[in-house]
Amino acid sequence: MKTFLYLEGGYLILAALILLVTLFVTTRPFMAKGAVKKGMIGVSVILALGIGAHYIVTMKRMQSVKSAFEKGEPIICESRLIRKGAQSIILRKSLGWRLQGDYFVSDAYARPFFSARCIVYKKATPHLK
């Protein structure tokens, strides 16, 4: 549950705001009778499906990143520390990185990298080595 709230917290807040707007609009006098119930149920279902799908996709990506890391494959992570130059970092187990829960940590870096913000590095073009 903690991971769900951490990953989807922002989306849950946005969903609450969307539901408030839906409630406001559907309670206006020009709306048909029963619009509140239909609107709130419809919008809630759409938001729940979207947030649920995002969570499932993110958790699958996190698992694939973790398993690839354990196999020794390179992982690309978003670096929020440096915003101008190198905005991503490639990490490997062989370079001293380790996995602690959902975070990649190294003694060479002050900040850990959350596995949800990483992807498995796959070479797209064979001529780049």
N, CA and C atoms as an extended XYZ file, in Angstrom:
387
Properties=species:S:1:pos:R:3:atomname:S:1:resname:S:1:resid:I:1 pbc="F F F"
N         0.824       -1.193        0.000 N   MET     1
C         0.000        0.000        0.000 CA  MET     1
C         0.869        1.258        0.000 C   MET     1
N         2.000        1.190        0.711 N   LYS     2
C         2.888        2.343        0.779 CA  LYS     2
C         3.438        2.671       -0.616 C   LYS     2
N         3.823        1.633       -1.366 N   THR     3
C         4.334        1.841       -2.718 CA  THR     3
C         3.256        2.424       -3.621 C   THR     3
N         2.034        1.930       -3.483 N   PHE     4
C         0.930        2.454       -4.296 CA  PHE     4
C         0.737        3.940       -4.023 C   PHE     4
N         0.700        4.330       -2.762 N   LEU     5
C         0.502        5.740       -2.424 CA  LEU     5
C         1.678        6.592       -2.883 C   LEU     5
N         2.893        6.050       -2.805 N   TYR     6
C         4.064        6.799       -3.245 CA  TYR     6
C         4.043        7.011       -4.757 C   TYR     6
N         3.713        5.948       -5.493 N   LEU     7
C         3.712        6.036       -6.957 CA  LEU     7
C         2.521        6.810       -7.499 C   LEU     7
N         1.361        6.622       -6.904 N   GLU     8
C         0.127        7.162       -7.469 CA  GLU     8
C        -0.452        8.337       -6.680 C   GLU     8
N         0.256        8.812       -5.675 N   GLY     9
C        -0.251        9.898       -4.832 CA  GLY     9
C        -0.650       11.141       -5.606 C   GLY     9
N         0.198       11.559       -6.521 N   GLY    10
C        -0.115       12.741       -7.334 CA  GLY    10
C        -1.347       12.537       -8.194 C   GLY    10
N        -1.455       11.342       -8.758 N   TYR    11
C        -2.619       11.036       -9.594 CA  TYR    11
C        -3.895       10.945       -8.757 C   TYR    11
N        -3.774       10.463       -7.528 N   LEU    12
C        -4.954       10.403       -6.648 CA  LEU    12
C        -5.443       11.801       -6.295 C   LEU    12
N        -4.511       12.722       -6.082 N   ILE    13
C        -4.892       14.114       -5.793 CA  ILE    13
C        -5.569       14.730       -7.016 C   ILE    13
N        -4.996       14.507       -8.205 N   LEU    14
C        -5.625       15.013       -9.432 CA  LEU    14
C        -7.006       14.408       -9.643 C   LEU    14
N        -7.145       13.111       -9.346 N   ALA    15
C        -8.449       12.459       -9.487 CA  ALA    15
C        -9.469       13.083       -8.548 C   ALA    15
N        -9.060       13.402       -7.327 N   ALA    16
C        -9.969       14.041       -6.374 CA  ALA    16
C       -10.420       15.408       -6.895 C   ALA    16
N        -9.491       16.158       -7.474 N   LEU    17
C        -9.853       17.465       -8.045 CA  LEU    17
C       -10.808       17.300       -9.233 C   LEU    17
N       -10.567       16.313      -10.058 N   ILE    18
C       -11.459       16.052      -11.196 CA  ILE    18
C       -12.845       15.667      -10.710 C   ILE    18
N       -12.904       14.873       -9.658 N   LEU    19
C       -14.209       14.499       -9.096 CA  LEU    19
C       -14.931       15.710       -8.499 C   LEU    19
N       -14.181       16.626       -7.887 N   LEU    20
C       -14.804       17.853       -7.371 CA  LEU    20
C       -15.377       18.694       -8.505 C   LEU    20
N       -14.644       18.810       -9.600 N   VAL    21
C       -15.142       19.559      -10.756 CA  VAL    21
C       -16.375       18.863      -11.325 C   VAL    21
N       -16.336       17.539      -11.401 N   THR    22
C       -17.487       16.778      -11.892 CA  THR    22
C       -18.704       17.008      -11.007 C   THR    22
N       -18.494       16.994       -9.708 N   LEU    23
C       -19.596       17.239       -8.767 CA  LEU    23
C       -20.158       18.647       -8.949 C   LEU    23
N       -19.290       19.616       -9.095 N   PHE    24
C       -19.733       20.987       -9.279 CA  PHE    24
C       -20.563       21.129      -10.555 C   PHE    24
N       -20.052       20.580      -11.646 N   VAL    25
C       -20.746       20.728      -12.933 CA  VAL    25
C       -22.079       19.989      -12.927 C   VAL    25
N       -22.105       18.784      -12.384 N   THR    26
C       -23.330       17.983      -12.444 CA  THR    26
C       -24.416       18.478      -11.489 C   THR    26
N       -24.081       19.353      -10.567 N   THR    27
C       -25.100       19.892       -9.657 CA  THR    27
C       -25.670       21.227      -10.137 C   THR    27
N       -25.257       21.688      -11.292 N   ARG    28
C       -25.788       22.944      -11.829 CA  ARG    28
C       -27.241       22.735      -12.259 C   ARG    28
N       -28.057       23.790      -12.205 N   PRO    29
C       -29.476       23.662      -12.531 CA  PRO    29
C       -29.765       23.220      -13.970 C   PRO    29
N       -28.874       23.476      -14.886 N   PHE    30
C       -29.124       23.109      -16.281 CA  PHE    30
C       -28.856       21.637      -16.574 C   PHE    30
N       -28.311       20.908      -15.605 N   MET    31
C       -28.017       19.484      -15.810 CA  MET    31
C       -29.270       18.646      -15.582 C   MET    31
N       -29.358       17.523      -16.270 N   ALA    32
C       -30.513       16.630      -16.161 CA  ALA    32
C       -30.549       15.966      -14.789 C   ALA    32
N       -31.732       15.480      -14.450 N   LYS    33
C       -31.900       14.761      -13.199 CA  LYS    33
C       -31.066       13.477      -13.259 C   LYS    33
N       -30.382       13.149      -12.193 N   GLY    34
C       -29.546       11.948      -12.145 CA  GLY    34
C       -28.153       12.148      -12.717 C   GLY    34
N       -27.828       13.364      -13.131 N   ALA    35
C       -26.513       13.628      -13.721 CA  ALA    35
C       -25.399       13.472      -12.685 C   ALA    35
N       -25.689       13.788      -11.437 N   VAL    36
C       -24.674       13.676      -10.383 CA  VAL    36
C       -24.240       12.219      -10.248 C   VAL    36
N       -25.214       11.337      -10.117 N   LYS    37
C       -24.912        9.919       -9.935 CA  LYS    37
C       -24.181        9.356      -11.153 C   LYS    37
N       -24.707        9.611      -12.335 N   LYS    38
C       -24.090        9.096      -13.561 CA  LYS    38
C       -22.693        9.678      -13.767 C   LYS    38
N       -22.578       10.965      -13.567 N   GLY    39
C       -21.290       11.634      -13.764 CA  GLY    39
C       -20.231       11.161      -12.791 C   GLY    39
N       -20.576       11.085      -11.519 N   MET    40
C       -19.601       10.671      -10.506 CA  MET    40
C       -19.186        9.215      -10.715 C   MET    40
N       -20.145        8.345      -11.025 N   ILE    41
C       -19.813        6.933      -11.236 CA  ILE    41
C       -18.956        6.774      -12.492 C   ILE    41
N       -19.366        7.415      -13.568 N   GLY    42
C       -18.616        7.299      -14.825 CA  GLY    42
C       -17.190        7.822      -14.713 C   GLY    42
N       -17.045        9.002      -14.162 N   VAL    43
C       -15.716        9.599      -14.022 CA  VAL    43
C       -14.870        8.791      -13.036 C   VAL    43
N       -15.467        8.322      -11.950 N   SER    44
C       -14.729        7.509      -10.969 CA  SER    44
C       -14.203        6.222      -11.597 C   SER    44
N       -15.022        5.574      -12.401 N   VAL    45
C       -14.592        4.327      -13.050 CA  VAL    45
C       -13.427        4.600      -13.998 C   VAL    45
N       -13.525        5.641      -14.794 N   ILE    46
C       -12.458        5.978      -15.741 CA  ILE    46
C       -11.163        6.314      -15.007 C   ILE    46
N       -11.264        7.114      -13.961 N   LEU    47
C       -10.076        7.475      -13.188 CA  LEU    47
C        -9.463        6.261      -12.499 C   LEU    47
N       -10.298        5.404      -11.924 N   ALA    48
C        -9.796        4.207      -11.242 CA  ALA    48
C        -9.098        3.270      -12.225 C   ALA    48
N        -9.677        3.093      -13.407 N   LEU    49
C        -9.043        2.242      -14.420 CA  LEU    49
C        -7.704        2.827      -14.870 C   LEU    49
N        -7.654        4.117      -15.075 N   GLY    50
C        -6.407        4.757      -15.495 CA  GLY    50
C        -5.316        4.663      -14.438 C   GLY    50
N        -5.671        4.965      -13.205 N   ILE    51
C        -4.687        4.897      -12.119 CA  ILE    51
C        -4.248        3.454      -11.885 C   ILE    51
N        -5.193        2.533      -11.920 N   GLY    52
C        -4.852        1.120      -11.751 CA  GLY    52
C        -3.942        0.609      -12.851 C   GLY    52
N        -4.229        0.973      -14.086 N   ALA    53
C        -3.393        0.549      -15.217 CA  ALA    53
C        -1.983        1.128      -15.093 C   ALA    53
N        -1.896        2.387      -14.704 N   HIS    54
C        -0.585        3.016      -14.533 CA  HIS    54
C         0.214        2.309      -13.446 C   HIS    54
N        -0.427        1.956      -12.365 N   TYR    55
C         0.245        1.263      -11.259 CA  TYR    55
C         0.745       -0.113      -11.704 C   TYR    55
N        -0.078       -0.854      -12.418 N   ILE    56
C         0.311       -2.192      -12.877 CA  ILE    56
C         1.487       -2.107      -13.843 C   ILE    56
N         1.436       -1.180      -14.791 N   VAL    57
C         2.522       -1.014      -15.756 CA  VAL    57
C         3.813       -0.618      -15.041 C   VAL    57
N         3.718        0.298      -14.094 N   THR    58
C         4.899        0.743      -13.351 CA  THR    58
C         5.501       -0.387      -12.530 C   THR    58
N         4.665       -1.177      -11.872 N   MET    59
C         5.174       -2.290      -11.066 CA  MET    59
C         5.839       -3.345      -11.953 C   MET    59
N         5.288       -3.614      -13.123 N   LYS    60
C         5.915       -4.570      -14.044 CA  LYS    60
C         7.268       -4.053      -14.523 C   LYS    60
N         7.344       -2.756      -14.822 N   ARG    61
C         8.611       -2.173      -15.249 CA  ARG    61
C         9.639       -2.244      -14.122 C   ARG    61
N         9.205       -1.978      -12.902 N   MET    62
C        10.117       -2.061      -11.759 CA  MET    62
C        10.660       -3.484      -11.604 C   MET    62
N         9.804       -4.471      -11.764 N   GLN    63
C        10.245       -5.864      -11.653 CA  GLN    63
C        11.227       -6.213      -12.766 C   GLN    63
N        10.956       -5.762      -13.988 N   SER    64
C        11.870       -6.060      -15.094 CA  SER    64
C        13.215       -5.371      -14.892 C   SER    64
N        13.208       -4.165      -14.351 N   VAL    65
C        14.452       -3.447      -14.069 CA  VAL    65
C        15.247       -4.174      -12.986 C   VAL    65
N        14.576       -4.601      -11.939 N   LYS    66
C        15.261       -5.305      -10.854 CA  LYS    66
C        15.856       -6.629      -11.331 C   LYS    66
N        15.098       -7.394      -12.097 N   SER    67
C        15.607       -8.687      -12.565 CA  SER    67
C        16.755       -8.488      -13.559 C   SER    67
N        16.668       -7.487      -14.423 N   ALA    68
C        17.758       -7.204      -15.355 CA  ALA    68
C        19.009       -6.763      -14.605 C   ALA    68
N        18.836       -5.972      -13.564 N   PHE    69
C        19.967       -5.528      -12.752 CA  PHE    69
C        20.655       -6.713      -12.090 C   PHE    69
N        19.860       -7.639      -11.572 N   GLU    70
C        20.431       -8.825      -10.918 CA  GLU    70
C        21.187       -9.695      -11.919 C   GLU    70
N        20.806       -9.655      -13.186 N   LYS    71
C        21.494      -10.412      -14.236 CA  LYS    71
C        22.753       -9.701      -14.720 C   LYS    71
N        22.967       -8.458      -14.272 N   GLY    72
C        24.148       -7.708      -14.669 CA  GLY    72
C        23.957       -6.783      -15.851 C   GLY    72
N        22.725       -6.640      -16.321 N   GLU    73
C        22.453       -5.760      -17.461 CA  GLU    73
C        22.511       -4.296      -17.027 C   GLU    73
N        22.843       -3.394      -17.960 N   PRO    74
C        22.878       -1.968      -17.611 CA  PRO    74
C        21.465       -1.393      -17.458 C   PRO    74
N        21.341       -0.456      -16.546 N   ILE    75
C        20.073        0.210      -16.238 CA  ILE    75
C        20.269        1.714      -16.405 C   ILE    75
N        19.319        2.379      -17.032 N   ILE    76
C        19.364        3.838      -17.168 CA  ILE    76
C        18.384        4.425      -16.157 C   ILE    76
N        18.881        5.345      -15.336 N   CYS    77
C        18.037        6.007      -14.339 CA  CYS    77
C        18.063        7.515      -14.549 C   CYS    77
N        16.948        8.135      -14.260 N   GLU    78
C        16.810        9.579      -14.343 CA  GLU    78
C        17.551       10.205      -13.172 C   GLU    78
N        18.418       11.162      -13.469 N   SER    79
C        19.152       11.877      -12.430 CA  SER    79
C        18.485       13.219      -12.188 C   SER    79
N        17.913       13.380      -11.019 N   ARG    80
C        17.259       14.646      -10.694 CA  ARG    80
C        18.220       15.627      -10.042 C   ARG    80
N        19.432       15.166       -9.747 N   LEU    81
C        20.424       16.015       -9.110 CA  LEU    81
C        21.006       17.000      -10.117 C   LEU    81
N        21.311       16.506      -11.321 N   ILE    82
C        21.884       17.342      -12.368 CA  ILE    82
C        20.822       17.544      -13.436 C   ILE    82
N        20.382       18.768      -13.638 N   ARG    83
C        19.298       19.040      -14.580 CA  ARG    83
C        19.786       19.533      -15.937 C   ARG    83
N        21.021       20.025      -16.018 N   LYS    84
C        21.443       20.629      -17.273 CA  LYS    84
C        22.241       19.683      -18.150 C   LYS    84
N        23.261       19.068      -17.639 N   GLY    85
C        24.136       18.222      -18.461 CA  GLY    85
C        23.583       16.833      -18.615 C   GLY    85
N        24.186       15.912      -17.931 N   ALA    86
C        23.771       14.508      -18.016 CA  ALA    86
C        22.527       14.306      -17.164 C   ALA    86
N        21.396       14.101      -17.803 N   GLN    87
C        20.144       13.952      -17.066 CA  GLN    87
C        19.824       12.509      -16.750 C   GLN    87
N        20.661       11.600      -17.203 N   SER    88
C        20.457       10.194      -16.873 CA  SER    88
C        21.807        9.561      -16.583 C   SER    88
N        21.756        8.452      -15.897 N   ILE    89
C        22.965        7.745      -15.523 CA  ILE    89
C        22.766        6.266      -15.820 C   ILE    89
N        23.821        5.632      -16.305 N   ILE    90
C        23.778        4.189      -16.559 CA  ILE    90
C        24.467        3.512      -15.387 C   ILE    90
N        23.764        2.579      -14.762 N   LEU    91
C        24.342        1.878      -13.629 CA  LEU    91
C        24.322        0.380      -13.856 C   LEU    91
N        25.285       -0.281      -13.225 N   ARG    92
C        25.426       -1.739      -13.313 CA  ARG    92
C        25.831       -2.274      -11.953 C   ARG    92
N        25.545       -3.517      -11.761 N   LYS    93
C        25.946       -4.192      -10.536 CA  LYS    93
C        27.471       -4.254      -10.444 C   LYS    93
N        28.124       -4.449      -11.579 N   SER    94
C        29.584       -4.567      -11.610 CA  SER    94
C        30.290       -3.251      -11.289 C   SER    94
N        29.587       -2.139      -11.331 N   LEU    95
C        30.177       -0.831      -11.025 CA  LEU    95
C        29.970       -0.425       -9.567 C   LEU    95
N        29.555       -1.359       -8.738 N   GLY    96
C        29.405       -1.076       -7.313 CA  GLY    96
C        28.009       -0.685       -6.885 C   GLY    96
N        27.045       -0.761       -7.776 N   TRP    97
C        25.666       -0.451       -7.421 CA  TRP    97
C        25.039       -1.666       -6.752 C   TRP    97
N        24.127       -1.413       -5.858 N   ARG    98
C        23.380       -2.489       -5.202 CA  ARG    98
C        21.920       -2.072       -5.070 C   ARG    98
N        21.089       -3.051       -4.900 N   LEU    99
C        19.653       -2.835       -4.800 CA  LEU    99
C        19.230       -2.996       -3.350 C   LEU    99
N        18.644       -1.940       -2.794 N   GLN   100
C        18.114       -1.976       -1.430 CA  GLN   100
C        16.622       -1.680       -1.505 C   GLN   100
N        15.834       -2.714       -1.437 N   GLY   101
C        14.393       -2.551       -1.592 CA  GLY   101
C        14.067       -2.158       -3.020 C   GLY   101
N        13.516       -0.977       -3.194 N   ASP   102
C        13.186       -0.460       -4.520 CA  ASP   102
C        14.185        0.589       -5.001 C   ASP   102
N        15.280        0.755       -4.297 N   TYR   103
C        16.248        1.808       -4.596 CA  TYR   103
C        17.598        1.228       -5.003 C   TYR   103
N        18.228        1.865       -6.001 N   PHE   104
C        19.595        1.563       -6.380 CA  PHE   104
C        20.493        2.520       -5.617 C   PHE   104
N        21.471        1.986       -4.914 N   VAL   105
C        22.375        2.820       -4.120 CA  VAL   105
C        23.822        2.496       -4.465 C   VAL   105
N        24.677        3.483       -4.280 N   SER   106
C        26.107        3.329       -4.494 CA  SER   106
C        26.820        4.241       -3.519 C   SER   106
N        28.004        3.830       -3.123 N   ASP   107
C        28.798        4.669       -2.231 CA  ASP   107
C        29.304        5.918       -2.941 C   ASP   107
N        29.336        5.902       -4.268 N   ALA   108
C        29.826        7.032       -5.060 CA  ALA   108
C        28.787        8.138       -5.241 C   ALA   108
N        27.509        7.858       -4.929 N   TYR   109
C        26.445        8.838       -5.114 CA  TYR   109
C        25.749        9.114       -3.794 C   TYR   109
N        25.433       10.366       -3.565 N   ALA   110
C        24.764       10.754       -2.320 CA  ALA   110
C        23.300       10.341       -2.307 C   ALA   110
N        22.674       10.362       -3.485 N   ARG   111
C        21.238       10.056       -3.568 CA  ARG   111
C        20.996        8.687       -4.175 C   ARG   111
N        19.988        7.994       -3.678 N   PRO   112
C        19.623        6.724       -4.328 CA  PRO   112
C        18.729        6.990       -5.540 C   PRO   112
N        18.578        5.988       -6.392 N   PHE   113
C        17.713        6.070       -7.558 CA  PHE   113
C        16.557        5.108       -7.373 C   PHE   113
N        15.332        5.608       -7.478 N   PHE   114
C        14.135        4.790       -7.316 CA  PHE   114
C        13.927        3.969       -8.584 C   PHE   114
N        13.701        2.674       -8.436 N   SER   115
C        13.616        1.775       -9.589 CA  SER   115
C        12.442        2.088      -10.519 C   SER   115
N        11.443        2.794      -10.044 N   ALA   116
C        10.321        3.171      -10.916 CA  ALA   116
C        10.738        4.245      -11.923 C   ALA   116
N        11.840        4.916      -11.665 N   ARG   117
C        12.330        5.969      -12.558 CA  ARG   117
C        13.470        5.466      -13.437 C   ARG   117
N        13.573        4.152      -13.599 N   CYS   118
C        14.650        3.546      -14.372 CA  CYS   118
C        14.079        2.628      -15.442 C   CYS   118
N        14.891        2.379      -16.469 N   ILE   119
C        14.526        1.434      -17.516 CA  ILE   119
C        15.740        0.564      -17.823 C   ILE   119
N        15.493       -0.574      -18.446 N   VAL   120
C        16.578       -1.455      -18.858 CA  VAL   120
C        17.179       -0.882      -20.138 C   VAL   120
N        18.497       -0.782      -20.161 N   TYR   121
C        19.195       -0.241      -21.331 CA  TYR   121
C        19.333       -1.325      -22.380 C   TYR   121
N        18.762       -1.080      -23.544 N   LYS   122
C        18.889       -1.994      -24.676 CA  LYS   122
C        19.473       -1.207      -25.827 C   LYS   122
N        20.528       -1.722      -26.391 N   LYS   123
C        21.172       -1.025      -27.504 CA  LYS   123
C        20.261       -1.060      -28.720 C   LYS   123
N        19.905        0.102      -29.210 N   ALA   124
C        19.004        0.205      -30.358 CA  ALA   124
C        19.760        0.018      -31.664 C   ALA   124
N        20.988        0.500      -31.698 N   THR   125
C        21.769        0.378      -32.919 CA  THR   125
C        23.074       -0.350      -32.614 C   THR   125
N        23.389       -1.387      -33.367 N   PRO   126
C        24.580       -2.173      -33.085 CA  PRO   126
C        25.902       -1.438      -33.345 C   PRO   126
N        25.914       -0.370      -34.141 N   HIS   127
C        27.155        0.326      -34.430 CA  HIS   127
C        27.608        1.231      -33.280 C   HIS   127
N        26.745        1.499      -32.315 N   LEU   128
C        27.129        2.296      -31.144 CA  LEU   128
C        27.628        1.365      -30.045 C   LEU   128
N        28.861        1.500      -29.667 N   LYS   129
C        29.410        0.620      -28.627 CA  LYS   129
C        30.028        1.402      -27.520 C   LYS   129
